[in-house]
């Protein structure tokens, strides 16, 4: 089996912060690739002996060797010393399968001839010092394109375009290397140091990663019919009056064709708002279907997948919150890792351990009206299918954030893969989708003389077709400024509920402005942002899933503008949060229970 060997080595006295991320992300990108016909081996913190042992393994057909770490024109640094490039080339001489070496370290251009001299056709090397962040970007970007099936030369051209769009100066040229623009050759900021160097005589050759035979798509028009059918059939298995229309539609569907727009309409009536908006955007008819459209579409599939598991996690942690149950010592690290993650950037794989542990921990104090995840859901988390899907959808998020440009046939193929994996996850996580979410927007107290105290709880059901606020009058006060989950669609003030804070929040309830519109955001992580001094809460917009709102507890004034949103000072002054203290108080209580037990 062809093998891609990834080798990295860090220097404890001169650490590269992105080195581990680079190697792990490339490994995950390669492993999640559909139809791959190669193995991936990662050797982090490699010593010289480690590398020698990897090269000696019999019957291993190494096609690509990727090195990441400190280097110069004659050496690469490993954990126990420097490896001489000429000596390494001699050890590679008998590896006739080796097609590409990527030397992702500083000024490795001087090593190229050593590897060409032993017959290795392609070497990617650098002409000067390179920055850690740029090295990470270029390497991960390159493998994204290779995994789409692009040739090595095509992938290099795509990286050139990407870097150019980021206003870096770069020119790949048609011959053996990279033509640097005028400037200081040692100044990493004024040129693009990476070059693809072909062995003399191989200038017209190219290389692609090995894949199993892929059937080309006969029709590049994207169709959602099969996907919608599977969602309908999954929900039809649920009891509850709110699913009556879905069950009727499933019966009609079994007897003949049902228009997609009718299926979409019925699904939008019952799906929780975060999922309904994603489905609406996924199935929207768009005239201009360019790479920007497909990147956004694939991101919608990925967020839909992630939200299924975030919703399940929120429900189980809500039961612990409601019963004031602190996590036990075994569960606490899993919760902390989850809450401290950047959920938009990370894979959903951590749910594989987190959800079963939450299920066991919360079962003793669970509310009988809210079923925990059944064994079917937990069994799915343990399958290779879930792991494959988690890595696949992580890859779709990387396409979006790294702005990978997809050809139409590549994008449509990815869409059909996404539909298949998402419909399977939906089937196994469907049990939570019969619940109803509502935003408690305002509470008015009615207490006239001789009249028992009553409350007007102003709530908005979080359904796409039913968000208008309505009063729920009763003798019980609901939890103000919260998103609650009810077991039945026809709930009242006395119905059992779970508080989904902070996994789902309605930002508009924390303002003093009179409004009837919900502004729903989902939990996206409590972490330290890049180039920011302290840990902050992050929430992602449901309507605009590329927009993130940062809540810094250390600030007295909190802007409601999303990160990177540019506006005038006067406009920003009018978009400051009013009830900041209340949200801080709720978050402090949440941290005390789950992050500081």
Coordinates of C-alpha atoms in Angstrom, one line a residue:
X1 CA 0.0 0.0 0.0
X2 CA 1.4 3.4 -0.9
X3 CA 2.3 5.4 2.3
X4 CA 2.6 9.0 3.2
X5 CA 5.1 9.5 6.0
X6 CA 4.7 12.7 8.1
X7 CA 7.7 13.5 10.3
X8 CA 8.0 16.4 12.7
X9 CA 10.5 17.5 15.3
X10 CA 10.3 20.5 17.7
X11 CA 13.1 22.2 19.5
X12 CA 12.4 22.7 23.2
X13 CA 14.6 25.8 23.2
X14 CA 13.0 27.3 20.1
X15 CA 9.5 25.9 19.9
X16 CA 7.3 26.2 16.8
X17 CA 3.8 26.6 18.1
X18 CA 2.1 25.4 14.9
X19 CA 4.3 22.4 14.3
X20 CA 2.0 19.9 16.1
X21 CA -1.1 21.4 14.5
X22 CA 0.4 21.1 11.1
X23 CA 1.3 17.4 11.3
X24 CA -2.0 16.4 13.0
X25 CA -4.1 18.4 10.5
X26 CA -2.4 17.0 7.5
X27 CA -2.9 13.5 8.9
X28 CA -6.6 14.1 9.5
X29 CA -7.0 15.7 6.1
X30 CA -5.4 12.7 4.4
X31 CA -7.3 10.1 6.5
X32 CA -10.8 11.6 5.9
X33 CA -10.3 11.6 2.1
X34 CA -12.9 9.6 0.3
X35 CA -11.6 6.8 -1.9
X36 CA -8.0 7.1 -0.7
X37 CA -5.7 4.2 -1.7
X38 CA -2.9 5.1 0.7
X39 CA -1.8 4.8 4.3
X40 CA -0.8 7.7 6.5
X41 CA 1.9 7.4 9.2
X42 CA 2.6 10.2 11.6
X43 CA 5.9 10.3 13.5
X44 CA 5.8 13.3 15.8
X45 CA 8.9 14.3 17.9
X46 CA 11.0 12.1 15.7
X47 CA 14.6 11.2 16.4
X48 CA 17.1 10.2 13.8
X49 CA 16.6 6.6 14.8
X50 CA 12.8 6.9 14.6
X51 CA 13.2 8.1 11.0
X52 CA 15.6 5.3 10.1
X53 CA 13.2 2.7 11.6
X54 CA 10.3 4.1 9.6
X55 CA 12.3 3.8 6.4
X56 CA 13.3 0.2 7.1
X57 CA 9.8 -1.2 7.5
X58 CA 9.6 -4.0 4.8
X59 CA 7.1 -3.8 2.0
X60 CA 6.2 -0.2 2.8
X61 CA 5.9 1.9 -0.4
X62 CA 6.6 5.4 0.8
X63 CA 5.4 7.8 -1.9
X64 CA 5.5 11.1 0.1
X65 CA 7.8 12.2 2.9
X66 CA 6.8 15.3 4.7
X67 CA 9.2 17.0 7.1
X68 CA 8.2 19.9 9.4
X69 CA 10.7 21.5 11.7
X70 CA 13.8 23.6 11.9
X71 CA 16.2 23.2 9.0
X72 CA 18.9 24.9 6.8
X73 CA 20.5 24.3 3.4
X74 CA 22.1 21.0 4.5
X75 CA 20.4 19.8 7.6
X76 CA 17.0 19.0 9.1
X77 CA 16.7 19.0 12.9
X78 CA 15.3 16.0 14.7
X79 CA 14.8 15.6 18.4
X80 CA 18.3 14.0 19.1
X81 CA 20.3 16.0 16.7
X82 CA 20.7 17.3 13.1
X83 CA 20.3 14.9 10.2
X84 CA 22.5 15.6 7.2
X85 CA 20.5 15.9 4.0
X86 CA 23.2 14.2 1.8
X87 CA 23.3 11.2 4.2
X88 CA 19.5 11.0 4.3
X89 CA 19.3 11.1 0.5
X90 CA 21.6 8.0 0.4
X91 CA 19.2 6.1 2.8
X92 CA 16.3 7.0 0.4
X93 CA 18.2 5.9 -2.7
X94 CA 16.6 2.4 -2.7
X95 CA 13.0 3.7 -2.1
X96 CA 12.0 3.7 -5.7
X97 CA 8.4 4.4 -4.7
X98 CA 9.2 7.8 -3.3
X99 CA 7.8 10.6 -5.5
X100 CA 7.8 13.7 -3.3
X101 CA 9.6 15.2 -0.4
X102 CA 8.2 18.3 1.2
X103 CA 10.9 20.0 3.4
X104 CA 8.8 22.5 5.4
X105 CA 11.6 24.2 7.2
X106 CA 13.8 27.2 6.8
X107 CA 16.0 27.6 3.7
X108 CA 15.9 24.0 2.5
X109 CA 16.5 24.9 -1.2
X110 CA 20.2 23.8 -0.9
X111 CA 19.0 20.2 -0.1
X112 CA 17.1 19.7 -3.3
X113 CA 20.0 18.4 -5.5
X114 CA 20.8 15.7 -2.9
X115 CA 17.4 14.2 -3.3
X116 CA 17.2 14.7 -7.1
X117 CA 20.5 12.9 -7.4
X118 CA 19.1 9.7 -6.0
X119 CA 16.1 9.7 -8.3
X120 CA 13.3 11.5 -6.3
X121 CA 11.4 13.4 -9.0
X122 CA 9.8 16.2 -6.9
X123 CA 11.0 18.2 -3.9
X124 CA 9.2 21.2 -2.3
X125 CA 11.7 23.3 -0.5
X126 CA 12.2 26.9 0.7
X127 CA 14.6 29.6 -0.4
X128 CA 14.9 31.5 2.9
X129 CA 13.6 31.7 6.5
X130 CA 9.9 31.0 6.8
X131 CA 7.4 31.9 9.5
X132 CA 5.7 29.2 11.6
X133 CA 2.2 30.4 10.7
X134 CA 2.9 30.6 7.0
X135 CA 4.5 27.2 7.0
X136 CA 1.4 25.7 8.6
X137 CA -0.9 27.5 6.1
X138 CA 0.9 26.5 3.0
X139 CA 1.3 22.9 4.0
X140 CA -2.2 22.3 5.1
X141 CA -3.6 24.1 2.1
X142 CA -1.5 22.1 -0.3
X143 CA -2.7 18.7 1.1
X144 CA -6.3 19.9 1.0
X145 CA -6.0 20.3 -2.8
X146 CA -4.1 17.1 -3.3
X147 CA -6.9 15.3 -1.4
X148 CA -9.4 16.7 -3.8
X149 CA -7.6 14.8 -6.6
X150 CA -5.6 17.7 -8.0
X151 CA -2.1 17.0 -9.3
X152 CA 0.9 18.3 -7.5
X153 CA 1.4 21.1 -10.0
X154 CA -2.2 22.1 -9.9
X155 CA -2.2 22.1 -6.1
X156 CA 0.9 24.4 -6.1
X157 CA -0.9 26.7 -8.5
X158 CA -3.9 26.8 -6.2
X159 CA -1.7 27.6 -3.2
X160 CA -0.1 30.4 -5.2
X161 CA -3.6 31.9 -5.9
X162 CA -4.7 31.5 -2.3
X163 CA -1.6 33.3 -1.0
X164 CA -2.0 36.0 -3.6
X165 CA -5.6 36.6 -2.5
X166 CA -4.2 37.0 1.0
X167 CA -2.1 39.8 -0.5
X168 CA 1.2 37.9 -0.2
X169 CA 3.7 38.2 -3.1
X170 CA 4.1 34.8 -4.8
X171 CA 4.7 33.5 -8.3
X172 CA 5.1 29.8 -9.2
X173 CA 6.7 29.6 -12.6
X174 CA 6.4 26.8 -15.2
X175 CA 9.9 25.5 -14.9
X176 CA 11.8 24.1 -11.9
X177 CA 11.2 26.6 -9.2
X178 CA 9.7 29.8 -7.9
X179 CA 10.5 33.2 -9.4
X180 CA 10.8 35.6 -6.5
X181 CA 9.8 39.2 -6.9
X182 CA 12.3 42.0 -6.3
X183 CA 13.2 42.4 -2.7
X184 CA 15.5 41.2 0.0
X185 CA 15.9 37.4 -0.6
X186 CA 16.2 36.9 3.2
X187 CA 13.0 38.8 4.0
X188 CA 10.2 36.2 4.4
X189 CA 7.6 39.0 4.3
X190 CA 8.4 40.1 0.8
X191 CA 8.4 36.9 -1.1
X192 CA 7.0 33.4 -1.2
X193 CA 9.8 31.0 -0.3
X194 CA 8.2 27.7 -1.2
X195 CA 9.1 26.2 -4.6
X196 CA 8.3 23.0 -6.4
X197 CA 11.5 21.6 -7.9
X198 CA 11.5 18.9 -10.5
X199 CA 14.4 16.5 -11.2
X200 CA 16.1 17.4 -14.5
X201 CA 14.2 15.5 -17.2
X202 CA 11.0 15.4 -15.2
X203 CA 9.8 18.9 -15.9
X204 CA 6.8 17.7 -17.8
X205 CA 5.8 15.0 -15.3
X206 CA 3.3 15.4 -12.5
X207 CA 2.1 13.5 -9.4
X208 CA -1.2 12.7 -7.8
X209 CA -2.1 10.9 -4.6
X210 CA -3.3 7.4 -5.3
X211 CA -7.1 6.9 -5.1
X212 CA -9.4 4.0 -5.8
X213 CA -11.4 4.3 -9.0
X214 CA -13.9 7.1 -8.8
X215 CA -17.0 7.0 -10.9
X216 CA -17.5 10.4 -12.5
X217 CA -20.8 12.1 -11.9
X218 CA -23.2 11.8 -14.8
X219 CA -25.2 14.9 -13.7
X220 CA -23.6 17.9 -12.0
X221 CA -27.0 19.3 -10.9
X222 CA -27.3 18.8 -7.1
X223 CA -30.5 17.0 -6.0
X224 CA -31.8 16.8 -2.4
X225 CA -34.7 14.3 -3.0
X226 CA -33.1 11.3 -1.5
X227 CA -31.7 13.3 1.4
X228 CA -35.1 14.8 2.3
X229 CA -36.8 11.4 2.0
X230 CA -34.4 10.0 4.7
X231 CA -35.0 12.9 7.0
X232 CA -38.8 12.4 6.7
X233 CA -38.6 8.7 7.3
X234 CA -36.4 9.2 10.4
X235 CA -38.8 11.7 12.0
X236 CA -41.8 9.6 11.1
X237 CA -40.6 7.1 13.7
X238 CA -41.2 9.6 16.5
X239 CA -44.4 9.8 18.5
X240 CA -46.0 13.1 19.4
X241 CA -48.7 15.3 18.0
X242 CA -46.2 17.7 16.3
X243 CA -45.0 14.9 14.1
X244 CA -48.4 14.0 12.7
X245 CA -47.8 15.9 9.5
X246 CA -44.5 14.2 9.0
X247 CA -46.0 10.7 9.5
X248 CA -48.8 11.5 7.0
X249 CA -46.2 12.7 4.5
X250 CA -44.1 9.6 5.0
X251 CA -47.1 7.5 4.2
X252 CA -47.9 9.5 1.1
X253 CA -44.2 9.4 0.1
X254 CA -44.3 5.6 0.2
X255 CA -47.2 5.6 -2.3
X256 CA -45.6 7.9 -4.8
X257 CA -43.5 11.0 -5.5
X258 CA -43.9 14.0 -3.2
X259 CA -42.5 17.4 -4.4
X260 CA -39.4 18.4 -2.5
X261 CA -40.8 21.8 -1.6
X262 CA -43.6 20.0 0.4
X263 CA -41.1 17.9 2.2
X264 CA -39.1 21.0 3.1
X265 CA -42.2 22.8 4.3
X266 CA -43.1 20.0 6.6
X267 CA -39.6 19.6 8.0
X268 CA -39.3 23.3 8.7
X269 CA -42.5 23.1 10.8
X270 CA -41.0 20.6 13.3
X271 CA -37.2 20.9 13.3
X272 CA -35.7 23.1 16.1
X273 CA -34.8 26.5 14.8
X274 CA -31.0 26.0 14.5
X275 CA -31.5 22.8 12.3
X276 CA -34.4 24.3 10.4
X277 CA -32.4 27.3 9.3
X278 CA -29.5 25.1 8.1
X279 CA -32.0 22.9 6.1
X280 CA -33.6 26.0 4.6
X281 CA -30.2 27.3 3.5
X282 CA -29.0 23.9 2.2
X283 CA -32.1 23.4 0.0
X284 CA -32.3 27.0 -1.2
X285 CA -32.4 27.4 -4.9
X286 CA -29.5 29.6 -6.0
X287 CA -29.0 30.7 -9.6
X288 CA -25.2 31.4 -9.4
X289 CA -23.5 28.2 -8.2
X290 CA -19.9 29.2 -8.0
X291 CA -17.1 28.1 -5.6
X292 CA -18.3 30.6 -3.0
X293 CA -21.8 29.1 -3.0
X294 CA -20.5 25.6 -2.7
X295 CA -18.1 26.4 0.1
X296 CA -21.0 27.9 2.0
X297 CA -23.3 25.0 1.2
X298 CA -20.8 22.4 2.4
X299 CA -20.2 24.5 5.6
X300 CA -24.0 24.4 6.2
X301 CA -23.9 20.6 6.0
X302 CA -21.1 20.5 8.5
X303 CA -22.8 22.9 11.0
X304 CA -26.0 20.8 10.7
X305 CA -24.0 17.7 11.7
X306 CA -22.2 19.5 14.6
X307 CA -25.5 21.0 15.9
X308 CA -27.1 17.5 16.2
X309 CA -24.4 16.6 18.8
X310 CA -24.3 20.1 20.4
X311 CA -28.1 19.9 21.0
X312 CA -27.7 16.4 22.6
X313 CA -24.9 17.6 24.8
X314 CA -26.9 20.7 25.8
X315 CA -29.9 18.6 26.8
X316 CA -27.9 16.3 29.1
X317 CA -25.9 19.0 30.7
X318 CA -29.2 20.9 31.2
X319 CA -30.4 18.0 33.3
X320 CA -27.3 18.2 35.4
X321 CA -27.6 22.0 35.7
X322 CA -31.3 21.7 36.7
X323 CA -30.5 19.2 39.5
X324 CA -27.4 21.1 40.6
X325 CA -25.3 18.0 39.9
X326 CA -21.6 18.6 39.6
X327 CA -19.6 16.4 37.2
X328 CA -17.8 13.5 38.8
X329 CA -14.0 13.3 38.6
X330 CA -14.1 11.0 35.5
X331 CA -16.5 13.3 33.6
X332 CA -15.1 16.7 34.6
X333 CA -12.0 16.6 32.3
X334 CA -14.2 15.6 29.3
X335 CA -16.5 18.5 30.0
X336 CA -13.7 21.0 30.5
X337 CA -12.0 19.9 27.2
X338 CA -15.3 20.3 25.4
X339 CA -16.2 23.7 26.9
X340 CA -12.7 25.0 26.3
X341 CA -12.6 23.9 22.6
X342 CA -13.1 26.1 19.6
X343 CA -16.1 24.1 18.3
X344 CA -16.1 25.8 14.9
X345 CA -12.6 24.7 14.2
X346 CA -12.5 21.3 15.9
X347 CA -13.8 17.9 14.9
X348 CA -16.9 16.4 16.5
X349 CA -14.9 13.3 17.5
X350 CA -14.8 14.4 21.2
X351 CA -18.6 13.7 21.4
X352 CA -17.7 10.0 21.1
X353 CA -16.4 10.0 24.7
X354 CA -18.3 12.9 26.1
X355 CA -21.9 11.9 25.3
X356 CA -21.8 8.3 26.7
X357 CA -20.1 9.7 29.9
X358 CA -22.8 12.4 30.2
X359 CA -25.5 9.7 29.7
X360 CA -24.2 7.6 32.5
X361 CA -23.6 10.6 34.9
X362 CA -26.9 12.3 34.3
X363 CA -29.1 9.1 34.3
X364 CA -29.6 9.1 38.1
X365 CA -31.2 12.6 38.2
X366 CA -32.7 12.7 34.7
X367 CA -36.2 14.1 34.1
X368 CA -38.5 11.4 33.0
X369 CA -40.1 13.7 30.4
X370 CA -36.8 14.1 28.6
X371 CA -35.4 10.8 27.4
X372 CA -31.6 10.4 27.5
X373 CA -29.9 9.3 24.4
X374 CA -31.0 5.7 23.8
X375 CA -28.5 2.9 23.3
X376 CA -28.9 3.2 19.5
X377 CA -27.4 6.7 19.6
X378 CA -24.5 5.6 21.8
X379 CA -23.8 2.6 19.6
X380 CA -23.6 4.9 16.6
X381 CA -20.9 7.0 18.3
X382 CA -18.7 3.9 18.7
X383 CA -18.9 3.0 15.0
X384 CA -16.2 3.8 12.3
X385 CA -19.1 5.5 10.4
X386 CA -19.3 8.2 13.0
X387 CA -15.5 8.7 13.1
X388 CA -15.4 8.9 9.3
X389 CA -18.3 11.4 9.3
X390 CA -16.7 13.5 12.0
X391 CA -13.5 13.9 10.1
X392 CA -15.3 14.4 6.8
X393 CA -17.4 17.3 8.2
X394 CA -14.3 18.8 9.9
X395 CA -12.8 18.8 6.5
X396 CA -15.8 20.7 5.1
X397 CA -15.3 23.3 7.8
X398 CA -11.6 23.6 6.8
X399 CA -12.6 24.2 3.2
X400 CA -14.7 27.1 4.4
X401 CA -12.3 28.7 6.8
X402 CA -9.3 28.2 4.5
X403 CA -11.3 29.3 1.5
X404 CA -10.5 26.2 -0.6
X405 CA -11.7 26.7 -4.2
X406 CA -13.7 23.7 -5.3
X407 CA -14.5 22.7 -8.9
X408 CA -18.2 22.0 -9.5
X409 CA -17.7 18.2 -9.9
X410 CA -15.7 18.1 -6.6
X411 CA -18.2 20.2 -4.7
X412 CA -21.3 18.2 -5.9
X413 CA -19.5 14.9 -5.1
X414 CA -18.8 16.3 -1.6
X415 CA -22.5 17.3 -1.2
X416 CA -23.7 13.8 -1.9
X417 CA -21.2 12.4 0.6
X418 CA -22.4 15.0 3.1
X419 CA -26.1 14.0 2.5
X420 CA -25.3 10.3 3.0
X421 CA -23.4 10.8 6.3
X422 CA -25.7 13.5 7.6
X423 CA -28.9 11.4 7.0
X424 CA -27.3 8.5 8.9
X425 CA -26.4 10.7 11.9
X426 CA -29.9 12.3 11.8
X427 CA -31.5 8.8 12.0
X428 CA -29.5 7.9 15.1
X429 CA -29.9 11.3 16.8
X430 CA -33.6 11.8 15.9
X431 CA -34.9 11.1 19.4
X432 CA -34.1 14.6 20.6
X433 CA -35.8 16.3 17.7
X434 CA -39.4 15.9 18.9
X435 CA -38.7 18.4 21.7
X436 CA -39.7 22.0 21.4
X437 CA -37.5 25.0 22.2
X438 CA -38.9 28.4 23.3
X439 CA -37.2 31.7 24.2
X440 CA -38.5 33.3 27.4
X441 CA -38.4 37.0 26.4
X442 CA -40.2 38.8 29.2
X443 CA -42.1 38.2 32.4
X444 CA -44.9 40.4 33.7
X445 CA -46.4 40.0 37.2
X446 CA -50.1 40.3 37.6
X447 CA -51.0 40.7 41.3
X448 CA -54.2 42.7 41.9
X449 CA -56.0 42.7 45.3
X450 CA -58.0 39.5 46.1
X451 CA -56.5 37.9 42.9
X452 CA -53.9 35.1 43.2
X453 CA -50.5 36.1 41.9
X454 CA -50.1 35.2 38.2
X455 CA -47.4 35.6 35.6
X456 CA -47.5 36.5 32.0
X457 CA -44.5 34.6 30.6
X458 CA -43.9 36.0 27.1
X459 CA -42.3 33.2 25.0
X460 CA -41.4 32.6 21.4
X461 CA -41.4 29.1 20.1
X462 CA -38.1 28.5 18.3
X463 CA -39.6 27.1 15.1
X464 CA -39.0 28.7 11.7
X465 CA -42.7 29.1 11.0
X466 CA -43.8 30.1 14.6
X467 CA -41.5 32.6 16.4
X468 CA -44.1 35.3 17.4
X469 CA -44.1 35.9 21.1
X470 CA -47.2 34.7 23.0
X471 CA -48.1 35.0 26.7
X472 CA -48.2 31.9 28.8
X473 CA -50.3 32.9 31.8
X474 CA -50.0 30.9 35.0
X475 CA -49.0 30.7 38.6
X476 CA -45.5 29.6 37.8
X477 CA -42.7 31.9 36.6
X478 CA -40.5 30.5 33.9
X479 CA -36.8 31.1 33.8
X480 CA -36.4 34.6 32.5
X481 CA -34.1 35.4 29.5
X482 CA -33.5 31.8 28.8
X483 CA -34.1 29.3 26.0
X484 CA -36.1 26.4 27.4
X485 CA -36.8 23.0 26.0
X486 CA -40.2 21.4 26.5
X487 CA -41.2 17.8 26.0
X488 CA -44.6 18.6 24.4
X489 CA -45.4 21.2 21.7
X490 CA -48.5 22.4 23.5
X491 CA -46.6 23.3 26.7
X492 CA -47.8 25.7 29.4
X493 CA -46.1 27.3 32.4
X494 CA -46.4 24.1 34.5
X495 CA -44.9 21.9 31.8
X496 CA -41.5 20.4 32.7
X497 CA -38.7 22.2 30.9
X498 CA -34.9 22.3 30.7
X499 CA -32.8 25.4 30.5
X500 CA -30.4 25.1 27.5
X501 CA -28.2 28.0 28.6
X502 CA -25.5 28.7 27.5
X503 CA -25.6 26.2 24.6
X504 CA -28.5 28.2 23.0
X505 CA -29.1 31.9 23.9
X506 CA -31.4 34.6 22.5
X507 CA -29.2 37.8 22.6
X508 CA -32.2 40.1 22.2
X509 CA -33.5 39.2 25.6
X510 CA -30.4 40.9 27.1
X511 CA -31.2 44.3 25.6
X512 CA -33.7 46.9 26.7
X513 CA -35.0 47.5 23.2
X514 CA -38.5 46.5 22.5
X515 CA -38.5 43.8 19.9
X516 CA -40.3 40.8 18.7
X517 CA -37.5 39.1 16.8
X518 CA -35.3 36.4 18.3
X519 CA -31.5 36.6 17.8
X520 CA -30.4 33.0 18.4
X521 CA -26.7 32.1 19.0
X522 CA -25.1 28.8 19.7
X523 CA -22.2 28.0 22.1
X524 CA -18.9 28.0 20.2
X525 CA -16.4 27.7 23.0
X526 CA -14.7 29.3 26.0
X527 CA -11.1 29.7 24.9
X528 CA -8.3 32.2 24.5
X529 CA -8.6 33.8 21.0
X530 CA -5.5 34.3 18.9
X531 CA -3.7 37.6 19.9
X532 CA -6.1 38.2 22.7
X533 CA -5.1 38.4 26.4
X534 CA -7.7 36.2 28.1
X535 CA -10.2 33.4 27.8
X536 CA -13.7 34.5 26.4
X537 CA -17.0 32.9 25.7
X538 CA -17.8 32.7 22.0
X539 CA -21.2 32.2 20.3
X540 CA -22.0 31.7 16.7
X541 CA -25.0 33.1 14.9
X542 CA -27.7 30.7 13.8
X543 CA -28.8 32.9 10.9
X544 CA -25.2 33.6 9.8
X545 CA -23.0 30.7 10.9
X546 CA -19.8 32.3 9.8
X547 CA -20.3 35.2 12.3
X548 CA -19.0 34.8 15.8
X549 CA -19.8 37.0 18.9
X550 CA -17.3 37.3 21.6
X551 CA -18.3 37.9 25.3
X552 CA -15.4 39.0 27.4
X553 CA -16.5 38.9 31.1
X554 CA -13.7 41.3 32.0
X555 CA -15.2 44.2 30.1
X556 CA -17.8 46.5 31.5
X557 CA -19.3 47.3 28.1
X558 CA -20.0 44.5 25.6
X559 CA -20.6 45.2 22.0
X560 CA -23.3 43.2 20.2
X561 CA -21.3 43.4 17.0
X562 CA -19.7 40.2 15.8
X563 CA -15.9 39.7 15.5
X564 CA -14.5 41.6 12.5
X565 CA -17.7 43.6 11.9
X566 CA -16.7 47.0 10.8
X567 CA -18.9 50.0 11.7
X568 CA -18.7 53.6 12.8
X569 CA -18.1 54.4 16.5
X570 CA -21.5 56.0 16.7
X571 CA -23.2 52.8 15.4
X572 CA -21.2 50.6 17.7
X573 CA -22.1 52.8 20.7
X574 CA -25.8 52.1 19.9
X575 CA -25.1 48.3 19.8
X576 CA -23.8 47.9 23.4
X577 CA -25.3 45.2 25.5
X578 CA -27.5 46.5 28.3
X579 CA -28.1 43.6 30.6
X580 CA -24.5 42.6 30.7
X581 CA -24.5 41.9 34.4
X582 CA -27.3 39.3 34.1
X583 CA -25.5 37.3 31.4
X584 CA -22.3 37.5 33.4
X585 CA -24.1 36.2 36.4
X586 CA -25.6 33.2 34.5
X587 CA -22.2 32.4 33.0
X588 CA -20.5 32.7 36.4
X589 CA -23.0 30.1 37.8
X590 CA -22.4 27.8 34.8
X591 CA -18.6 28.0 35.3
X592 CA -18.9 27.3 39.0
X593 CA -20.8 24.1 38.3
X594 CA -19.0 22.7 35.2
X595 CA -15.6 24.4 35.0
X596 CA -14.7 24.9 38.7
X597 CA -16.3 22.0 40.4

